[in-house]
PDB file of C-alpha atoms in Angstrom:
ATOM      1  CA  UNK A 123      71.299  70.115  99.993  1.00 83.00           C
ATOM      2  CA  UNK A 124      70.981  72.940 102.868  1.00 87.00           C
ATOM      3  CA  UNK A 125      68.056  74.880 104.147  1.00 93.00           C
ATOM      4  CA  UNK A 126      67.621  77.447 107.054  1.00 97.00           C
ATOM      5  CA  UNK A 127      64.751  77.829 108.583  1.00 97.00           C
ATOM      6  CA  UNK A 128      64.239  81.483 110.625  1.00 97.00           C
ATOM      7  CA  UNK A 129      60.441  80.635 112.118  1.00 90.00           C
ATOM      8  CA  UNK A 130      60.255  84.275 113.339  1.00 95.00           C
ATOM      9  CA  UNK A 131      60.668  87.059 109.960  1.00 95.00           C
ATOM     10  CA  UNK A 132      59.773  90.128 112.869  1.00 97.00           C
ATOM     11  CA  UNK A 133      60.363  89.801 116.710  1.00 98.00           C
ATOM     12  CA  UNK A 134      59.325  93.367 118.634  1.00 98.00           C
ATOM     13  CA  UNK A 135      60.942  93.434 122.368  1.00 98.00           C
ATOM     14  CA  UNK A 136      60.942  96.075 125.125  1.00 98.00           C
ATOM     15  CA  UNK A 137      64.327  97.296 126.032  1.00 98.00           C
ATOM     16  CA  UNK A 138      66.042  95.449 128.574  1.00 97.00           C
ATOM     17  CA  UNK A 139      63.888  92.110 127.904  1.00 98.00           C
ATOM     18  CA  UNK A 140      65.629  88.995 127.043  1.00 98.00           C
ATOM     19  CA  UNK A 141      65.178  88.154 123.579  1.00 98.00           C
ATOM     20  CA  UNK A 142      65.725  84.548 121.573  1.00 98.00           C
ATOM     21  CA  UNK A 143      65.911  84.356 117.560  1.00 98.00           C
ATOM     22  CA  UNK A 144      65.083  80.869 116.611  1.00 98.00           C
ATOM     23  CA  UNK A 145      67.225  79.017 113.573  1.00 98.00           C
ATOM     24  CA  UNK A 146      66.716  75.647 112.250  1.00 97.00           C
ATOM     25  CA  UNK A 147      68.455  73.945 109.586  1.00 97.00           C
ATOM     26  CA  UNK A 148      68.415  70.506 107.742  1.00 95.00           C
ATOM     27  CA  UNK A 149      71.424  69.705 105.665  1.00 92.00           C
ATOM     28  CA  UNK A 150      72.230  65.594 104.623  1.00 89.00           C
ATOM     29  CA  UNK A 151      76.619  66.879 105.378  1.00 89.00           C
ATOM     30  CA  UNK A 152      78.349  67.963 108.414  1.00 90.00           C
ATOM     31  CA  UNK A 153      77.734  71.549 108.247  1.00 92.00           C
ATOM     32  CA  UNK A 154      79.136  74.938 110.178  1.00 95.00           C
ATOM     33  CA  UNK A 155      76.703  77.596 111.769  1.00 96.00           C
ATOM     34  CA  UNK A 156      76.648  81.648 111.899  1.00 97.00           C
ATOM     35  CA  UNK A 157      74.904  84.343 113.344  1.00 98.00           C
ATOM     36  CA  UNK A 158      75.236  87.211 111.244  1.00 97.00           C
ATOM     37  CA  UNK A 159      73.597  90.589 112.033  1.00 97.00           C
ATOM     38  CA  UNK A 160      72.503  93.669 109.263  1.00 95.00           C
ATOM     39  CA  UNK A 161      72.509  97.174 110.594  1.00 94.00           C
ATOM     40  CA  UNK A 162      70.481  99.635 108.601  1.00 89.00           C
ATOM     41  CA  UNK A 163      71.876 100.281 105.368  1.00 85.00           C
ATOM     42  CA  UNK A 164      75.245  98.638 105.707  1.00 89.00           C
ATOM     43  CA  UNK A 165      76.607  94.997 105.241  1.00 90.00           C
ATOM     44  CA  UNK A 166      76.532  91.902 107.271  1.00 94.00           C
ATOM     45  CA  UNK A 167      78.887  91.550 110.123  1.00 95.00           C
ATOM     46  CA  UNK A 168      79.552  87.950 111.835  1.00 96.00           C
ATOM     47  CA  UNK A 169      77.659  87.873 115.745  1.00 97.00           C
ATOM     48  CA  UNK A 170      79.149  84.218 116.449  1.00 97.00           C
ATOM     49  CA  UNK A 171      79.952  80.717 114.783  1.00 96.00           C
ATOM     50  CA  UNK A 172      79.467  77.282 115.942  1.00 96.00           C
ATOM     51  CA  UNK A 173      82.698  75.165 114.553  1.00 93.00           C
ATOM     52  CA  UNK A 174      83.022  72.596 117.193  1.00 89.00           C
ATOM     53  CA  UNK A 175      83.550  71.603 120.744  1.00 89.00           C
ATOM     54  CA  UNK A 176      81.287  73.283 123.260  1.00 91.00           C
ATOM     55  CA  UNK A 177      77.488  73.837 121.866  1.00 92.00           C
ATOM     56  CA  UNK A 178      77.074  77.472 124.017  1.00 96.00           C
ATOM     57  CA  UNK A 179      78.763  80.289 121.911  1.00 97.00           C
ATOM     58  CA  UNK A 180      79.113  83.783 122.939  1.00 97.00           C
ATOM     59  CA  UNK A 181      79.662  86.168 120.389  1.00 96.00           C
ATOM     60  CA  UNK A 182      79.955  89.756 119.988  1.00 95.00           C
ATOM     61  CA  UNK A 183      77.363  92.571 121.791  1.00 94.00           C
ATOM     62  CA  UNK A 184      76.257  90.070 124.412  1.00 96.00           C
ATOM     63  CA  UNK A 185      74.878  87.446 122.138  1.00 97.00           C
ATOM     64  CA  UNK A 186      74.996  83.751 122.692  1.00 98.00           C
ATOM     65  CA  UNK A 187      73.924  80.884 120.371  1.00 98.00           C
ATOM     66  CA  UNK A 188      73.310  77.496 121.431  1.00 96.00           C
ATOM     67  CA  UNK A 189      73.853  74.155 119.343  1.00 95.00           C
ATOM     68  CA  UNK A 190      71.289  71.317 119.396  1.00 95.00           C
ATOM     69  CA  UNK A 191      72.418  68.713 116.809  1.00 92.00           C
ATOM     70  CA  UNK A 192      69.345  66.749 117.955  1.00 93.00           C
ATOM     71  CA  UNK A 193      67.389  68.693 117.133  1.00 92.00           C
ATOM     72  CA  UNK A 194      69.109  70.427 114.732  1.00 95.00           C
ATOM     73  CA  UNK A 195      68.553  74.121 115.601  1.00 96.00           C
ATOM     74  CA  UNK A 196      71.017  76.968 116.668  1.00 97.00           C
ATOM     75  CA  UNK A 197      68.997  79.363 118.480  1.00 98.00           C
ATOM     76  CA  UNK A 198      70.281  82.905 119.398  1.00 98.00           C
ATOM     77  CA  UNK A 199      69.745  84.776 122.722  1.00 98.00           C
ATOM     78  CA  UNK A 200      70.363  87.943 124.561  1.00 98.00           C
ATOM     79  CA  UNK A 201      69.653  88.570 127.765  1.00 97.00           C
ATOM     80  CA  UNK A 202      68.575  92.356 128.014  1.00 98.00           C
ATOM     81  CA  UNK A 203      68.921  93.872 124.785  1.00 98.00           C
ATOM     82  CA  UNK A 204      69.189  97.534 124.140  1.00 97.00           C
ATOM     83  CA  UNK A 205      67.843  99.900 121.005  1.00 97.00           C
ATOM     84  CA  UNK A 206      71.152  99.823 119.030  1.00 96.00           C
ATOM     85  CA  UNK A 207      70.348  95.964 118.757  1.00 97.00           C
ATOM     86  CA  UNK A 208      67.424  97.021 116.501  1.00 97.00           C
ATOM     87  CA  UNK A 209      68.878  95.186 113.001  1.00 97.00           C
ATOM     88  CA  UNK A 210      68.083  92.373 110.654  1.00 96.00           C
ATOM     89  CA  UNK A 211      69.897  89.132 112.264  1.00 98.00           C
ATOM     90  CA  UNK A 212      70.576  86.182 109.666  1.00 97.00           C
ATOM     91  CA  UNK A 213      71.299  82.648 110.548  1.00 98.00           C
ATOM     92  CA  UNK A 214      73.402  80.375 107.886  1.00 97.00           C
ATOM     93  CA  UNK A 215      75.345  77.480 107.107  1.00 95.00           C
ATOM     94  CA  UNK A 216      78.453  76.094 105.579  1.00 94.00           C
ATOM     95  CA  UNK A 217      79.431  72.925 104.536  1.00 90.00           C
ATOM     96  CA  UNK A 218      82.114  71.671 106.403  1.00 85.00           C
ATOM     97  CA  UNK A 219      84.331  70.004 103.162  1.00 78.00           C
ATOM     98  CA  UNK A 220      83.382  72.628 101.329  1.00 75.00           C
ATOM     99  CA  UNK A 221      84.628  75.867  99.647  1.00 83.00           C
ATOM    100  CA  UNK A 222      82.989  78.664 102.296  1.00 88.00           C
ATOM    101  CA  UNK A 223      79.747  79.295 100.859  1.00 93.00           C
ATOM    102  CA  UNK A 224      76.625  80.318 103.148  1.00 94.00           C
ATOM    103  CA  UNK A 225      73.750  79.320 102.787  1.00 95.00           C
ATOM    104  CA  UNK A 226      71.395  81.959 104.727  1.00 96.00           C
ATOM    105  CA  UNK A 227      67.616  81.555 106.243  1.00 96.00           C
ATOM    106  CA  UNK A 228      65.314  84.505 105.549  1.00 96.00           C
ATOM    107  CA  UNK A 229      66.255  86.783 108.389  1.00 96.00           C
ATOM    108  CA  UNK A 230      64.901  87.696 111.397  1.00 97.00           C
ATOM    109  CA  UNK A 231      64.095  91.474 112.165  1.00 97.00           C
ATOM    110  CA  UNK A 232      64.730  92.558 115.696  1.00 98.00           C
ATOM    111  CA  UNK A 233      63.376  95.770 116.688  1.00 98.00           C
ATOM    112  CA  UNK A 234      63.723  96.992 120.228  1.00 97.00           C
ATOM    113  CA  UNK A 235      61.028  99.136 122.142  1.00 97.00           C
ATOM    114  CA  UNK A 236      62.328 102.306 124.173  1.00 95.00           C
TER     115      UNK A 236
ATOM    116  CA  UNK B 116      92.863  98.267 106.003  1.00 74.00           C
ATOM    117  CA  UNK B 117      89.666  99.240 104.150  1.00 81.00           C
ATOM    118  CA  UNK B 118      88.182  95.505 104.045  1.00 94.00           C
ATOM    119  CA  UNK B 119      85.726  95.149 101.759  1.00 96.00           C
ATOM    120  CA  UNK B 120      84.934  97.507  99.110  1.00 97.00           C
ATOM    121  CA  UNK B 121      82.022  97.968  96.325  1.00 97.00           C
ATOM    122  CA  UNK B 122      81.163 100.309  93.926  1.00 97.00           C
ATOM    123  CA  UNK B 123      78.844 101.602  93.008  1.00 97.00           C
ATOM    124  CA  UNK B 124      76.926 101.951  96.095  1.00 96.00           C
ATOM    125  CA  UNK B 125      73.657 102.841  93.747  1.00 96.00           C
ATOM    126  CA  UNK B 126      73.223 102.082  89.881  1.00 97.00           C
ATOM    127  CA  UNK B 127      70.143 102.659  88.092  1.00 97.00           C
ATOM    128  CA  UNK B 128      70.006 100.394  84.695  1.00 97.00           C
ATOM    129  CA  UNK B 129      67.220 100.460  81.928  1.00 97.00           C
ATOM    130  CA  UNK B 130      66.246  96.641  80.612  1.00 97.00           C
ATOM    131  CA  UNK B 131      69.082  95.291  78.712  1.00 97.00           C
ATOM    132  CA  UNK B 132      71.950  97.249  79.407  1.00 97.00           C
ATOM    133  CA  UNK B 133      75.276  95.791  80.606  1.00 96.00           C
ATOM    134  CA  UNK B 134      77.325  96.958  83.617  1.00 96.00           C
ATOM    135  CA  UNK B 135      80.118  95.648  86.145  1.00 98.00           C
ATOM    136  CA  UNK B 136      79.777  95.601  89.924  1.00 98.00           C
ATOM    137  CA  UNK B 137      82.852  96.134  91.084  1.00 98.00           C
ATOM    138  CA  UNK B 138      84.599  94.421  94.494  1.00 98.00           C
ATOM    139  CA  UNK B 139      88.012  94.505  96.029  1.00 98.00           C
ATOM    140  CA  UNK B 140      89.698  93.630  99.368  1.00 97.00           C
ATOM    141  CA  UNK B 141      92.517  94.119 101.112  1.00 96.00           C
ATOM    142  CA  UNK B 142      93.085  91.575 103.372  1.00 95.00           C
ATOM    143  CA  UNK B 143      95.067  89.106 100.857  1.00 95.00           C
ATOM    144  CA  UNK B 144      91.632  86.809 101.143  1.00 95.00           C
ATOM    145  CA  UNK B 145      91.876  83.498  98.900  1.00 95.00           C
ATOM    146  CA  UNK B 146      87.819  83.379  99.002  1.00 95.00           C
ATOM    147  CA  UNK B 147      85.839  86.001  97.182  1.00 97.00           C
ATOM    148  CA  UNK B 148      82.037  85.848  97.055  1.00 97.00           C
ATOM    149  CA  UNK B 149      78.881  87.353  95.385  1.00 98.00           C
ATOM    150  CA  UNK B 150      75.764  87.558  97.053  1.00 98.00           C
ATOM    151  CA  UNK B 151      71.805  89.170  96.309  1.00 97.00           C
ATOM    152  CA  UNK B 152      69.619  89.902  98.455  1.00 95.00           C
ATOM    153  CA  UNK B 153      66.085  90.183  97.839  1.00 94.00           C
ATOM    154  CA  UNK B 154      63.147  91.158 100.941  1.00 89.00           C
ATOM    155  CA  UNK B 155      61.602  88.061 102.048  1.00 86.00           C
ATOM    156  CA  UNK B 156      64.976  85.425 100.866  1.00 88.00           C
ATOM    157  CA  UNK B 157      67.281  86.253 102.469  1.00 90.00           C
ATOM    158  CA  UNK B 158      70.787  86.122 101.048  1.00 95.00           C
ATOM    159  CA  UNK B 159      71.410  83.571  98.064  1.00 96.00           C
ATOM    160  CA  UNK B 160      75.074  83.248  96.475  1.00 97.00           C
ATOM    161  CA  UNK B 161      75.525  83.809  92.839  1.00 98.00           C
ATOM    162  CA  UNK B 162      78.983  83.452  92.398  1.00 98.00           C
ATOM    163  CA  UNK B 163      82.498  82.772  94.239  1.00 96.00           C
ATOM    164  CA  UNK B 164      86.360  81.921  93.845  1.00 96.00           C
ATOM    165  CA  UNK B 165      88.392  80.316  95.968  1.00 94.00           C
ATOM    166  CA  UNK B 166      91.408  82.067  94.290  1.00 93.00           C
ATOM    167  CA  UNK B 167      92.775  83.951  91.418  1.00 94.00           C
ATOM    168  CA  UNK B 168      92.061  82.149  88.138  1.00 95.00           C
ATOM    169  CA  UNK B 169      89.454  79.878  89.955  1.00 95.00           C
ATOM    170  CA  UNK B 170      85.439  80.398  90.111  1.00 96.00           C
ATOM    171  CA  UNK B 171      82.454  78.395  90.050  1.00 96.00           C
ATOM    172  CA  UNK B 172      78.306  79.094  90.254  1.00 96.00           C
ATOM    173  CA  UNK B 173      76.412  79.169  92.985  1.00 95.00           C
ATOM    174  CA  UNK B 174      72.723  79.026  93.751  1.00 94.00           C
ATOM    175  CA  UNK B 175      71.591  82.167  91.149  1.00 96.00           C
ATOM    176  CA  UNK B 176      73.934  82.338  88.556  1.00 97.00           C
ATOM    177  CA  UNK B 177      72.211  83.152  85.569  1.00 96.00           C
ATOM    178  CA  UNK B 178      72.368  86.341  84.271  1.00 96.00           C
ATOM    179  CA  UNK B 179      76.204  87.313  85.390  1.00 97.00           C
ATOM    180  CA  UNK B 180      79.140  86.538  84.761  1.00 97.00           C
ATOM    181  CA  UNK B 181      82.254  86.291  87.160  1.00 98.00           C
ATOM    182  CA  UNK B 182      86.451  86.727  87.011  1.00 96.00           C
ATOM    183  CA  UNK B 183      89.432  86.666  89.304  1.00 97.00           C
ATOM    184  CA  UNK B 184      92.503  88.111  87.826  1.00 97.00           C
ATOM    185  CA  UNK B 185      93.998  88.956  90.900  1.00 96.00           C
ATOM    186  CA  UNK B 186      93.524  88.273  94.230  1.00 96.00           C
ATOM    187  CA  UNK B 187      92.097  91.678  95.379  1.00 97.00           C
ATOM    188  CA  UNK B 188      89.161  91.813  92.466  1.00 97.00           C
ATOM    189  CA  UNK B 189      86.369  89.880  91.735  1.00 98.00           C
ATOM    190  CA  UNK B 190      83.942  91.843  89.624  1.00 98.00           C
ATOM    191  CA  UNK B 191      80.528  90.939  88.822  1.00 98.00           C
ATOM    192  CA  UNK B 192      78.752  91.782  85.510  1.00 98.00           C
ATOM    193  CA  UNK B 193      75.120  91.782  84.129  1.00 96.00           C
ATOM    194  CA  UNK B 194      75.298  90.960  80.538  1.00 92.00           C
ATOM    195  CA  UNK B 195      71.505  92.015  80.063  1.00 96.00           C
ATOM    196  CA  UNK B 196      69.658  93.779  82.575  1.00 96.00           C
ATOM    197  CA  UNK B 197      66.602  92.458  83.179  1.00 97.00           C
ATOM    198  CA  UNK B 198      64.250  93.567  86.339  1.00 97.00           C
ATOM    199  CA  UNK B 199      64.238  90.483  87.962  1.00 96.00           C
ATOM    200  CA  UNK B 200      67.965  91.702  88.828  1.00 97.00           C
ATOM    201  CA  UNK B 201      66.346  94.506  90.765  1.00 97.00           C
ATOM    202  CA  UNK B 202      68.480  93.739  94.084  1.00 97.00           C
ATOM    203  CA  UNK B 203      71.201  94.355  96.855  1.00 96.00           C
ATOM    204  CA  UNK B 204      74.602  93.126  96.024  1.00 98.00           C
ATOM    205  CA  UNK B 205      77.137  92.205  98.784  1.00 97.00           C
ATOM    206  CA  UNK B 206      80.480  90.930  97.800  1.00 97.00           C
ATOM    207  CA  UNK B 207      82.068  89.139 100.991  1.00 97.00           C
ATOM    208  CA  UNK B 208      85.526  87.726 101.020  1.00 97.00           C
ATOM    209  CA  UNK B 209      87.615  85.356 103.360  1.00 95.00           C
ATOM    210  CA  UNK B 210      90.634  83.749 104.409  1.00 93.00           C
ATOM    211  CA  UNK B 211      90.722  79.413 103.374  1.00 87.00           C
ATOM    212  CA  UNK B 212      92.242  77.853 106.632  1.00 83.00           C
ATOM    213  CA  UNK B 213      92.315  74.756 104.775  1.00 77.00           C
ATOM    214  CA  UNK B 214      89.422  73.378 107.515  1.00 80.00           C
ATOM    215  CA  UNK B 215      86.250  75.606 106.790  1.00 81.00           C
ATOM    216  CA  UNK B 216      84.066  77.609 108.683  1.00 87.00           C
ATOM    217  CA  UNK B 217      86.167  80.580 107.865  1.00 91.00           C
ATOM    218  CA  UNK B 218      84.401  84.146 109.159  1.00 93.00           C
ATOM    219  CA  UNK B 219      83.366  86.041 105.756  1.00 94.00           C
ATOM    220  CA  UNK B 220      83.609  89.343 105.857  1.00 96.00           C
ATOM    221  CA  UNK B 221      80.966  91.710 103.637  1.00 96.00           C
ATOM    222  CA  UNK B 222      81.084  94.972 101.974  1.00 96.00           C
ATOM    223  CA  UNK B 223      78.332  97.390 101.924  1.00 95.00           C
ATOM    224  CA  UNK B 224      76.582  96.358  99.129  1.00 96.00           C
ATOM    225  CA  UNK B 225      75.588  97.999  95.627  1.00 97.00           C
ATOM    226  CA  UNK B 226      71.958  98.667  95.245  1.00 96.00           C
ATOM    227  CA  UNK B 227      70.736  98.216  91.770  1.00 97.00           C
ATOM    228  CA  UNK B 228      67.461  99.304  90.271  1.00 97.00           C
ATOM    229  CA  UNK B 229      66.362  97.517  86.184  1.00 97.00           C
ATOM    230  CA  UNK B 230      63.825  99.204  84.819  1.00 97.00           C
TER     231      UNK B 230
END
């Protein structure tokens, strides 16, 4: 089984401060990791995805995630983040033999001080 | 393209009654999902295909029921209302590159209301 652990359910920044969005997970399979991010009132849109090979990935909007298999945690960062970052962000999992499905942590909302 | 598609984007439902949540896409996607999303849970799959004629359950599936007849729809229906369905509904589809990890791509959800 899978479980996503978002430590953080509300994170307040200042505009222009760095920000980081903490994910851990525990799965007993190889598994496949995703930012995703909610904008008010709309669907979820993919920030980045961990697949293999190098454990920093930068996604879209200036976001990075890195991979710690040791400690099993995908952590997201920005490094100055701006109002129109203000959105639920979601961290998940996939399976890696199997069919696609996500399996999501509780969400993380960002909101950014002017 | 259009993507991902829902309707209705609101539906209001009294205990009981039956209805259909519809979903299409355009991007010939092999993977078709159904998703709820409840404050506090985040978002748990209830249903999904991997192509047409093919579904399975996922972590909530009582309650609805699923079909693919073609590639572009996968509607979801209630059978019987009830107001622990009280929810947003995301339908999110994807193209199977035969190794995983494929990017899913969401609609804008249908917000229903049992009462």
């Amino acid at each position: 089984a899978q479980s996503v652990t978002q430590l953080d359910s509300q994170v307040p920044v200042f505009e222009e401060a760095p920000v980081e969005l903490r994910c851990n997970y525990s799965s007993s399979v190889s598994v496949y990791l995703f930012w995703y991010v909610q904008y008010p009132n709309q669907g979820l849109q993919l920030l980045l995805k961990y697949l293999s090979g190098s454990t920093l990935v930068k996604g879209i909007n200036g976001f990075e995630a890195e991979f710690n298999k040791s400690q099993t945690s995908f952590h997201l960062r920005k490094p100055s983040v701006h109002i129109s970052d203000t959105a639920e962000y979601f961290c998940a999992v996939s399976v890696k033999t199997g069919a696609n499905n996500l399996f999501f942590g509780t969400g993380t909302r960002l909101t950014v001080i002017p | 393209n259009a993507g991902v598609t829902q309707t209705p984007k609101f539906q209001v439902l009294k205990t009981g009654q039956s209805m259909t949540l519809q979903c299409a896409q355009d991007m010939n996607h092999e993977y078709m999902s159904w998703y709820r999303q409840d404050p506090g849970m985040g978002l748990r799959l209830i249903h999904y295909s991997v192509g047409a004629g093919i579904t399975d359950q996922g972590e909530v599936p009582n309650g609805y029921n699923v079909s693919r007849s073609t590639t572009e729809d996968f509607p979801l229906r209630l059978l019987s209302a009830a107001p622990s369905q009280t929810s947003v509904y995301f339908c999110a589809s994807a193209h199977r590159s035969g190794t995983g990890g494929d990017t899913q791509y969401f609609g804008p959800g249908t917000r229903l209301t049992v009462l």
